[in-house]
Short mmCIF file of C-alpha atoms in Angstrom, two decimals:
data_model
loop_
_atom_site.label_atom_id
_atom_site.label_comp_id
_atom_site.label_asym_id
_atom_site.label_seq_id
_atom_site.Cartn_x
_atom_site.Cartn_y
_atom_site.Cartn_z
CA MET A 1 111.61 82.47 100.48
CA ARG A 2 109.83 82.17 97.10
CA LEU A 3 112.09 81.16 94.21
CA LEU A 4 110.98 81.17 90.58
CA ILE A 5 113.14 79.14 88.18
CA ILE A 6 112.65 80.02 84.51
CA GLY A 7 113.93 77.35 82.12
CA ARG A 8 113.30 73.69 81.47
CA LEU A 9 114.18 71.58 84.51
CA ASN A 10 116.77 69.38 82.86
CA GLY A 11 119.78 68.03 84.75
CA GLU A 12 121.54 70.89 86.48
CA LEU A 13 118.42 73.02 86.99
CA VAL A 14 116.71 70.09 88.70
CA THR A 15 119.69 69.85 91.04
CA ALA A 16 119.57 73.62 91.72
CA SER A 17 115.86 73.36 92.47
CA LYS A 18 116.41 70.50 94.94
CA ILE A 19 119.21 72.41 96.69
CA ALA A 20 116.98 75.48 97.01
CA MET A 21 114.11 73.42 98.45
CA SER A 22 116.48 71.75 100.92
CA ARG A 23 117.39 75.25 102.12
CA GLY A 24 113.73 76.09 102.78
CA ALA A 25 112.77 77.82 99.54
CA ALA A 26 109.35 77.35 97.95
CA VAL A 27 110.20 76.74 94.28
CA THR A 28 107.98 77.45 91.26
CA GLN A 29 109.08 76.61 87.73
CA ALA A 30 108.23 78.20 84.38
CA ASP A 31 109.45 76.98 81.00
CA GLY A 32 109.86 80.39 79.37
CA VAL A 33 109.85 84.15 79.85
CA GLU A 34 106.15 84.71 79.18
CA GLN A 35 105.13 81.94 81.57
CA GLY A 36 107.55 83.35 84.15
CA LEU A 37 106.01 86.83 83.82
CA GLY A 38 102.61 85.25 84.34
CA VAL A 39 103.77 83.62 87.57
CA LEU A 40 105.18 86.93 88.85
CA ARG A 41 101.96 88.77 88.01
CA ALA A 42 99.80 86.14 89.69
CA LYS A 43 101.88 85.07 92.69
CA GLY A 44 105.03 87.17 92.98
CA ALA A 45 108.46 85.85 94.00
CA ASP A 46 111.46 86.89 96.08
CA LEU A 47 114.06 85.77 93.52
CA VAL A 48 114.16 84.65 89.88
CA MET A 49 116.79 82.23 88.55
CA ILE A 50 116.70 82.21 84.74
CA ASP A 51 118.50 80.03 82.21
CA VAL A 52 121.21 82.09 80.55
CA GLY A 53 120.04 80.82 77.17
CA LEU A 54 116.71 82.66 77.47
CA PRO A 55 116.23 86.34 76.43
CA ILE A 56 117.29 87.90 79.74
CA ARG A 57 117.40 91.50 78.47
CA ALA A 58 113.81 91.27 77.21
CA PHE A 59 112.75 89.70 80.50
CA VAL A 60 114.42 92.39 82.64
CA THR A 61 112.94 95.10 80.39
CA ALA A 62 109.48 93.59 80.81
CA LEU A 63 109.92 93.56 84.59
CA GLY A 64 110.82 97.25 84.50
CA GLU A 65 107.85 98.15 82.33
CA GLU A 66 105.50 96.39 84.75
CA ARG A 67 107.31 97.75 87.83
CA ILE A 68 108.12 94.25 89.13
CA ARG A 69 111.22 94.64 91.28
CA THR A 70 112.14 91.00 91.86
CA PRO A 71 115.93 90.45 91.59
CA VAL A 72 117.12 88.26 88.72
CA VAL A 73 120.01 85.76 88.80
CA ALA A 74 121.18 84.06 85.60
CA CYS A 75 122.48 80.49 85.58
CA GLY A 76 124.30 78.45 82.95
CA THR A 77 127.24 76.16 82.34
CA GLY A 78 130.35 77.43 84.07
CA SER A 79 132.44 77.33 80.90
CA ASP A 80 130.26 79.85 79.05
CA ALA A 81 132.04 83.04 80.17
CA ARG A 82 130.69 85.23 77.37
CA ALA A 83 127.11 84.27 78.17
CA ALA A 84 127.72 85.11 81.84
CA VAL A 85 129.03 88.59 80.96
CA ALA A 86 126.13 89.17 78.57
CA ALA A 87 123.63 88.16 81.28
CA ILE A 88 125.07 90.68 83.75
CA GLN A 89 125.06 93.38 81.08
CA ALA A 90 121.43 92.51 80.32
CA GLY A 91 120.41 93.27 83.90
CA ALA A 92 120.95 90.07 85.92
CA LYS A 93 122.27 90.76 89.43
CA GLU A 94 124.46 87.65 89.57
CA TYR A 95 125.55 84.65 87.52
CA VAL A 96 125.46 81.17 89.05
CA PRO A 97 127.48 78.53 87.18
CA LEU A 98 126.03 75.07 86.64
CA PRO A 99 126.30 72.37 87.84
CA PRO A 100 125.35 74.23 91.01
CA ASP A 101 127.44 74.44 94.14
CA PRO A 102 125.18 73.96 97.20
CA GLU A 103 126.97 76.63 99.23
CA LEU A 104 126.74 79.16 96.39
CA ILE A 105 123.02 78.51 95.98
CA ALA A 106 122.59 78.86 99.74
CA ALA A 107 124.51 82.16 99.76
CA VAL A 108 122.36 83.60 96.98
CA LEU A 109 119.16 82.56 98.75
CA GLU A 110 120.37 83.90 102.08
CA ALA A 111 121.31 87.25 100.56
CA VAL A 112 117.82 87.69 99.13
CA ALA A 113 115.71 85.99 101.79
CA ALA A 114 116.76 88.19 104.69
CA ASP A 115 117.89 91.72 105.28
CA ALA A 116 121.69 91.69 105.37
CA ARG A 117 121.69 93.54 108.69
CA ALA A 118 121.22 91.19 111.61
CA PHE A 119 118.98 92.21 114.48
CA VAL A 120 121.51 93.03 117.19
CA TRP A 121 120.83 94.80 120.48
CA ARG A 122 121.97 94.94 124.10
CA ASP A 123 120.82 98.27 125.60
CA PRO A 124 117.92 98.15 128.14
CA ALA A 125 116.08 100.84 126.16
CA MET A 126 116.07 98.55 123.14
CA GLU A 127 115.31 95.49 125.24
CA ARG A 128 111.98 97.03 126.29
CA VAL A 129 110.99 97.58 122.65
CA VAL A 130 111.99 94.06 121.60
CA THR A 131 110.15 92.50 124.54
CA LEU A 132 106.94 94.31 123.60
CA ALA A 133 107.43 93.37 119.93
CA GLU A 134 107.77 89.69 120.77
CA GLN A 135 104.77 89.79 123.09
CA VAL A 136 102.48 90.98 120.28
CA ALA A 137 104.20 89.16 117.41
CA ARG A 138 101.93 86.10 117.43
CA SER A 139 98.77 88.19 117.22
CA ASP A 140 97.35 89.67 114.02
CA ALA A 141 97.25 93.18 115.50
CA SER A 142 98.50 96.01 113.30
CA VAL A 143 101.76 97.51 114.54
CA LEU A 144 103.14 101.00 113.98
CA ILE A 145 106.93 101.27 114.20
CA SER A 146 108.30 104.80 114.51
CA GLY A 147 111.77 106.23 114.86
CA GLU A 148 114.38 108.36 113.18
CA SER A 149 115.80 107.35 109.80
CA GLY A 150 118.43 104.66 110.16
CA THR A 151 117.29 103.27 113.50
CA GLY A 152 116.32 99.89 112.04
CA LYS A 153 112.54 100.05 111.67
CA GLU A 154 112.40 97.52 108.84
CA VAL A 155 114.77 95.18 110.71
CA LEU A 156 112.39 95.25 113.69
CA ALA A 157 109.43 94.64 111.36
CA ARG A 158 111.16 91.55 109.97
CA HIS A 159 111.81 90.38 113.53
CA VAL A 160 108.10 90.71 114.37
CA HIS A 161 107.27 88.67 111.26
CA ALA A 162 109.88 86.01 112.14
CA LYS A 163 108.37 85.62 115.62
CA SER A 164 104.79 85.47 114.35
CA SER A 165 102.62 82.52 113.40
CA ARG A 166 102.96 83.73 109.80
CA ALA A 167 106.75 83.35 109.75
CA GLN A 168 106.71 80.68 107.03
CA LYS A 169 104.57 82.87 104.77
CA PRO A 170 105.74 85.85 102.67
CA PHE A 171 107.11 89.07 104.12
CA VAL A 172 106.43 91.79 101.54
CA SER A 173 107.66 95.36 101.92
CA VAL A 174 106.59 98.40 99.91
CA ASN A 175 108.23 101.82 100.29
CA CYS A 176 105.38 104.32 100.10
CA ALA A 177 107.81 107.23 99.70
CA ALA A 178 109.68 105.78 96.72
CA ILE A 179 106.67 105.15 94.45
CA PRO A 180 104.84 108.04 92.74
CA ASP A 181 101.28 108.62 93.94
CA ALA A 182 99.84 107.73 90.52
CA LEU A 183 101.41 104.24 90.67
CA LEU A 184 101.18 103.40 94.37
CA GLU A 185 97.52 102.34 94.20
CA SER A 186 98.17 99.64 91.59
CA GLU A 187 101.38 98.65 93.40
CA LEU A 188 99.39 97.97 96.57
CA PHE A 189 96.11 96.63 95.21
CA GLY A 190 97.02 95.34 91.75
CA HIS A 191 95.25 96.05 88.46
CA GLU A 192 93.29 94.42 85.70
CA LYS A 193 94.41 94.28 82.09
CA GLY A 194 93.75 97.59 80.34
CA ALA A 195 93.07 99.49 83.59
CA PHE A 196 95.54 102.16 82.44
CA THR A 197 98.22 102.68 79.81
CA GLY A 198 100.87 100.00 80.28
CA ALA A 199 98.59 97.54 82.10
CA VAL A 200 99.28 94.72 79.63
CA ALA A 201 97.92 91.98 81.87
CA ARG A 202 96.26 91.39 85.23
CA ARG A 203 98.76 91.78 88.05
CA ILE A 204 98.28 91.17 91.75
CA GLY A 205 99.38 93.90 94.16
CA LYS A 206 101.38 93.72 97.35
CA PHE A 207 98.27 92.96 99.43
CA GLU A 208 97.62 89.76 97.48
CA GLU A 209 101.32 88.93 97.17
CA ALA A 210 101.60 88.98 100.97
CA SER A 211 98.55 86.71 101.38
CA GLY A 212 98.92 84.57 104.49
CA GLY A 213 101.96 86.55 105.61
CA THR A 214 102.95 90.11 106.52
CA LEU A 215 102.80 93.36 104.56
CA LEU A 216 105.09 96.20 105.62
CA LEU A 217 104.02 99.70 104.58
CA ASP A 218 107.32 101.54 104.88
CA GLU A 219 107.16 105.33 105.44
CA ILE A 220 103.37 105.33 105.35
CA SER A 221 103.26 109.03 106.24
CA GLU A 222 104.21 109.80 102.61
CA MET A 223 101.01 108.20 101.24
CA ASP A 224 98.50 110.55 99.62
CA VAL A 225 95.41 111.22 101.76
CA ARG A 226 93.04 110.01 99.01
CA LEU A 227 94.77 106.63 98.86
CA GLN A 228 94.70 106.41 102.65
CA ALA A 229 90.89 106.05 102.46
CA LYS A 230 91.19 102.96 100.26
CA LEU A 231 93.87 101.55 102.56
CA LEU A 232 91.61 102.08 105.56
CA ARG A 233 88.86 100.02 103.92
CA ALA A 234 91.33 97.24 103.13
CA LEU A 235 92.47 97.12 106.76
CA GLN A 236 88.94 97.20 108.16
CA GLU A 237 87.21 94.83 105.76
CA ARG A 238 90.19 92.68 104.66
CA VAL A 239 88.93 93.29 101.14
CA ILE A 240 90.67 95.10 98.28
CA ASP A 241 89.67 96.33 94.85
CA ARG A 242 92.14 95.97 92.01
CA VAL A 243 92.47 99.07 89.83
CA GLY A 244 89.96 98.56 87.01
CA GLY A 245 88.47 95.54 88.76
CA ALA A 246 84.75 94.79 89.12
CA GLN A 247 84.87 92.31 91.99
CA PRO A 248 86.39 92.80 95.47
CA VAL A 249 89.16 90.41 96.50
CA ARG A 250 89.44 89.07 100.05
CA VAL A 251 92.91 89.07 101.62
CA ASP A 252 94.38 87.49 104.75
CA LEU A 253 97.51 89.20 106.03
CA ARG A 254 99.05 91.10 108.91
CA VAL A 255 99.94 94.77 108.32
CA LEU A 256 102.91 96.58 109.83
CA ALA A 257 103.72 100.24 109.12
CA THR A 258 106.74 102.46 109.72
CA SER A 259 107.19 106.21 109.85
CA ASN A 260 109.99 108.60 110.72
CA ARG A 261 107.41 111.33 111.35
CA ASN A 262 105.06 111.99 114.26
CA LEU A 263 101.77 110.75 112.79
CA ALA A 264 99.70 112.50 115.45
CA GLU A 265 101.25 115.76 114.28
CA GLU A 266 100.57 114.80 110.65
CA VAL A 267 96.91 114.26 111.61
CA ARG A 268 96.79 117.80 113.03
CA LYS A 269 98.26 119.10 109.78
CA GLY A 270 95.61 117.28 107.77
CA SER A 271 98.09 115.15 105.84
CA PHE A 272 97.20 111.87 107.58
CA ARG A 273 93.79 110.40 108.38
CA GLU A 274 93.02 110.10 112.07
CA ASP A 275 90.91 106.96 111.59
CA LEU A 276 93.77 105.29 109.70
CA LEU A 277 96.18 106.17 112.51
CA TYR A 278 93.86 104.51 115.03
CA ARG A 279 93.59 101.44 112.81
CA LEU A 280 97.38 101.11 112.44
CA ASN A 281 98.33 102.13 115.95
CA VAL A 282 96.98 99.09 117.83
CA VAL A 283 100.54 98.60 119.09
CA HIS A 284 103.18 101.33 118.83
CA LEU A 285 106.84 100.36 118.85
CA ARG A 286 109.05 103.44 119.13
CA LEU A 287 112.65 102.71 118.24
CA PRO A 288 115.02 104.92 120.25
CA ALA A 289 117.78 106.71 118.37
CA LEU A 290 121.21 105.09 118.63
CA ARG A 291 122.44 107.91 120.89
CA GLU A 292 119.66 106.93 123.33
CA ARG A 293 120.90 103.32 123.58
CA PRO A 294 124.66 103.60 124.12
CA ALA A 295 125.13 99.94 125.03
CA ASP A 296 124.08 99.02 121.49
CA ILE A 297 126.86 101.07 119.88
CA LEU A 298 129.74 98.73 120.72
CA GLU A 299 127.60 95.62 120.23
CA LEU A 300 126.65 96.76 116.72
CA ALA A 301 130.17 98.00 115.98
CA GLY A 302 131.63 94.60 116.75
CA HIS A 303 129.00 92.90 114.60
CA PHE A 304 129.67 95.21 111.63
CA ALA A 305 133.44 94.86 112.01
CA ARG A 306 133.15 91.06 111.76
CA LYS A 307 130.62 91.22 108.94
CA TYR A 308 132.64 93.53 106.68
CA ALA A 309 135.90 91.75 107.39
CA GLU A 310 134.28 88.59 106.03
CA VAL A 311 132.65 90.41 103.09
CA ASN A 312 135.93 92.02 102.03
CA GLY A 313 138.14 89.01 102.71
CA VAL A 314 140.34 90.72 105.30
CA PRO A 315 141.32 89.51 108.79
CA ALA A 316 138.79 90.17 111.53
CA ARG A 317 140.27 92.72 113.96
CA PRO A 318 138.97 93.85 117.37
CA LEU A 319 138.33 97.51 118.12
CA SER A 320 141.01 99.19 120.19
CA ALA A 321 140.09 100.86 123.48
CA GLU A 322 140.53 104.33 121.94
CA ALA A 323 138.39 103.40 118.95
CA ARG A 324 135.63 102.15 121.27
CA ARG A 325 135.76 105.40 123.24
CA LEU A 326 135.47 107.39 120.03
CA LEU A 327 132.48 105.38 118.85
CA VAL A 328 130.62 105.71 122.15
CA THR A 329 131.06 109.50 122.31
CA ASN A 330 129.95 110.19 118.72
CA PRO A 331 126.33 111.49 118.42
CA TRP A 332 125.44 109.20 115.43
CA ARG A 333 122.85 111.47 113.87
CA GLY A 334 122.48 108.92 111.06
CA ASN A 335 121.86 106.19 113.65
CA VAL A 336 122.63 102.54 112.90
CA ARG A 337 123.00 103.18 109.17
CA GLU A 338 125.75 105.75 109.80
CA LEU A 339 127.49 103.45 112.29
CA GLU A 340 127.42 100.57 109.80
CA ASN A 341 128.97 102.67 107.04
CA THR A 342 131.62 103.99 109.44
CA LEU A 343 132.64 100.46 110.48
CA HIS A 344 132.73 99.33 106.85
CA ARG A 345 135.22 102.12 106.13
CA ALA A 346 137.18 101.31 109.29
CA VAL A 347 137.60 97.67 108.25
CA LEU A 348 139.03 98.80 104.91
CA LEU A 349 141.32 101.48 106.39
CA ALA A 350 142.61 99.61 109.43
CA SER A 351 146.14 98.27 109.63
CA GLY A 352 147.81 96.29 112.36
CA ALA A 353 146.24 93.92 114.84
CA GLU A 354 143.39 96.23 115.91
CA ILE A 355 140.99 98.78 114.41
CA GLY A 356 142.36 101.98 115.87
CA PRO A 357 140.91 105.52 116.03
CA GLU A 358 142.83 106.52 112.88
CA ALA A 359 140.54 104.19 110.88
CA ILE A 360 137.33 105.73 112.27
CA ARG A 361 136.70 108.41 109.66
CA THR A 362 133.93 110.33 107.92
CA PRO A 363 133.04 109.53 104.28
CA GLU A 364 135.32 112.41 103.22
CA GLY A 365 138.25 110.89 105.11
CA ASP A 366 138.23 113.34 108.02
CA ALA A 367 138.96 112.09 111.53
CA LEU A 368 135.98 111.33 113.75
CA ASP A 369 137.18 113.02 116.92
CA GLY A 370 134.18 113.03 119.23
CA PRO A 371 131.61 115.66 120.17
CA VAL A 372 134.01 118.42 121.28
CA GLY A 373 135.91 118.56 118.00
CA THR A 374 132.71 118.08 116.05
CA ALA A 375 131.03 120.99 117.83
CA ALA A 376 134.02 123.29 117.20
CA ARG A 377 134.08 122.45 113.51
CA ALA A 378 130.31 122.90 113.34
CA VAL A 379 130.58 126.47 114.67
CA GLN A 380 133.32 127.34 112.18
CA THR A 381 131.39 125.79 109.32
CA ALA A 382 128.17 127.59 110.30
CA GLU A 383 129.96 130.95 110.33
CA ALA A 384 131.48 130.29 106.90
CA VAL A 385 128.15 129.21 105.46
CA THR A 386 126.37 132.27 106.85
CA ARG A 387 128.93 134.59 105.25
CA SER A 388 128.55 132.82 101.89
CA LEU A 389 124.77 133.39 101.89
CA VAL A 390 124.90 137.17 102.07
CA GLY A 391 123.62 138.78 98.86
CA ARG A 392 121.65 135.75 97.66
CA THR A 393 117.87 135.30 97.50
CA VAL A 394 116.04 132.73 99.63
CA ALA A 395 114.93 130.89 96.47
CA GLU A 396 118.53 130.57 95.27
CA VAL A 397 119.71 129.26 98.64
CA GLU A 398 116.84 126.77 98.79
CA ARG A 399 117.56 125.55 95.27
CA ASP A 400 121.24 124.95 95.98
CA LEU A 401 120.47 123.22 99.28
CA ILE A 402 118.01 120.85 97.60
CA LEU A 403 120.29 120.07 94.66
CA ASP A 404 123.39 119.64 96.83
CA THR A 405 121.49 117.25 99.11
CA LEU A 406 120.25 115.30 96.09
CA ASP A 407 123.82 115.16 94.81
CA HIS A 408 125.01 113.86 98.18
CA CYS A 409 122.38 111.10 97.93
CA LEU A 410 123.42 110.23 94.34
CA GLY A 411 120.01 111.20 93.05
CA ASN A 412 118.04 109.13 95.59
CA ARG A 413 115.02 111.35 96.14
CA THR A 414 113.64 109.43 99.09
CA HIS A 415 116.84 109.81 101.08
CA ALA A 416 117.20 113.46 100.05
CA ALA A 417 113.66 114.26 101.20
CA ARG A 418 114.33 112.65 104.57
CA ILE A 419 117.51 114.65 105.07
CA LEU A 420 115.78 117.89 104.05
CA GLY A 421 112.80 117.18 106.32
CA ILE A 422 110.24 117.55 103.53
CA SER A 423 107.86 115.10 101.88
CA ILE A 424 108.86 113.30 98.71
CA ARG A 425 105.91 115.04 97.04
CA THR A 426 107.27 118.50 97.90
CA LEU A 427 110.72 117.49 96.65
CA ARG A 428 109.31 116.26 93.33
CA ASN A 429 107.45 119.54 92.81
CA LYS A 430 110.60 121.57 93.48
CA LEU A 431 112.67 119.42 91.10
CA ASN A 432 110.04 119.78 88.40
CA GLU A 433 110.28 123.57 88.80
CA TYR A 434 114.06 123.45 88.42
CA THR A 435 113.86 121.18 85.38
CA ASP A 436 111.35 123.54 83.72
CA ALA A 437 113.77 126.40 84.39
CA GLY A 438 116.59 124.51 82.65
CA VAL A 439 118.50 123.58 85.81
CA PRO A 440 120.12 120.10 85.55
CA VAL A 441 118.68 117.63 88.09
CA PRO A 442 120.48 114.32 88.75
CA GLU A 443 118.67 111.07 88.04
CA PRO A 444 118.70 108.28 90.64
CA GLY A 445 122.18 106.78 90.86
CA GLN A 446 123.85 109.85 89.36
CA ALA A 447 125.86 112.66 90.85
CA ARG A 448 124.95 116.24 90.05
CA ALA A 449 126.27 117.57 86.77
CA ILE A 450 128.48 120.65 87.10
CA ALA A 451 126.79 123.47 85.27
CA ALA A 452 126.43 127.22 85.50
CA TYR A 453 122.95 128.59 86.01
CA GLY A 454 121.55 131.88 87.14
#
């Protein structure tokens, strides 16, 4: 856990720094915003704590302009309520009052240092995957982790890192599907000042930020083929070239990659390099879908029920026998992510001493009544949808499907592309076409605007 404290280490900030170090954080200090930006460009960090008296809005804006995604927490005297509100409005994720409470500091560090989802399993199918993962964890071999969306590929990657000899070094993750092709190269390899418009200073990339530790290339199948060639050289030679740089930079790290696609099939299509697949696929960990590991369903359900009871400050309740039956028989097409969201809702909706089947509901509030009822509703819905499509062109149907899916994902293009089964690149091209035609397209975090279009 790498913590950057921005502000002069007087009194309370010294105490906060000591608490963080006692909890295992590696602490770096910068006196002001410019010095802090320099540290982030040169070394990176997992969390920034900044004095509330400094220009937080300008700092957060600068992070956005340089595409530095490190979360920011403001800190200041507990009596300064207006400053706390202003800090949150300026873009800080949290406000920590000073003098610091050790447990509060620990909670903030824990929330950032690890994925909130614990690594929980019981099914023999999952046991085989975990056993193989732990056998290879201490090596430096590249590992490819595949599986459907929501199966927990990043959680398994973090587990491999935690069991490796690099566990005390950084774990850095980059989502290849969420970053435009034009920016992904500098995100991975860094850039020199003036390399392109907006490159206001030298900045290290994820390869250098993960030095000594582990780099996770999440959804690597979405990476452009041209960039794959540069990645292949980095993996083979352990040398990278910053964008605009004149000298190669040597790196020491372990690379993990995830994909929800069949990369061998992508090679046949010509969208993924065969030599890169061989380089990544030294060890292949295939995560089974949740429906293929039924013993994990109740284990995970119990974990999520306890977790969200604590998060929401409600009594922890066991699952009733009928609720457990309902959970086991559901197909869980969204895998662990869908199960987690369902249990979160159940914790909020449950009443009485147990979580009963009446609390196990879909996001729309409908009852989750097992595969038989689901199949019957699916047939009825399919018939209704088919009737509604008559008289419309294929292009119109495709447009509405894409925009409705994007609306369902609140503008998150990566999630929408996964649901639609297309690449993020194809989705962007379609959305650009719709925008040029005057069709409203939701931005990330927004629902679709209601508008009439032909």
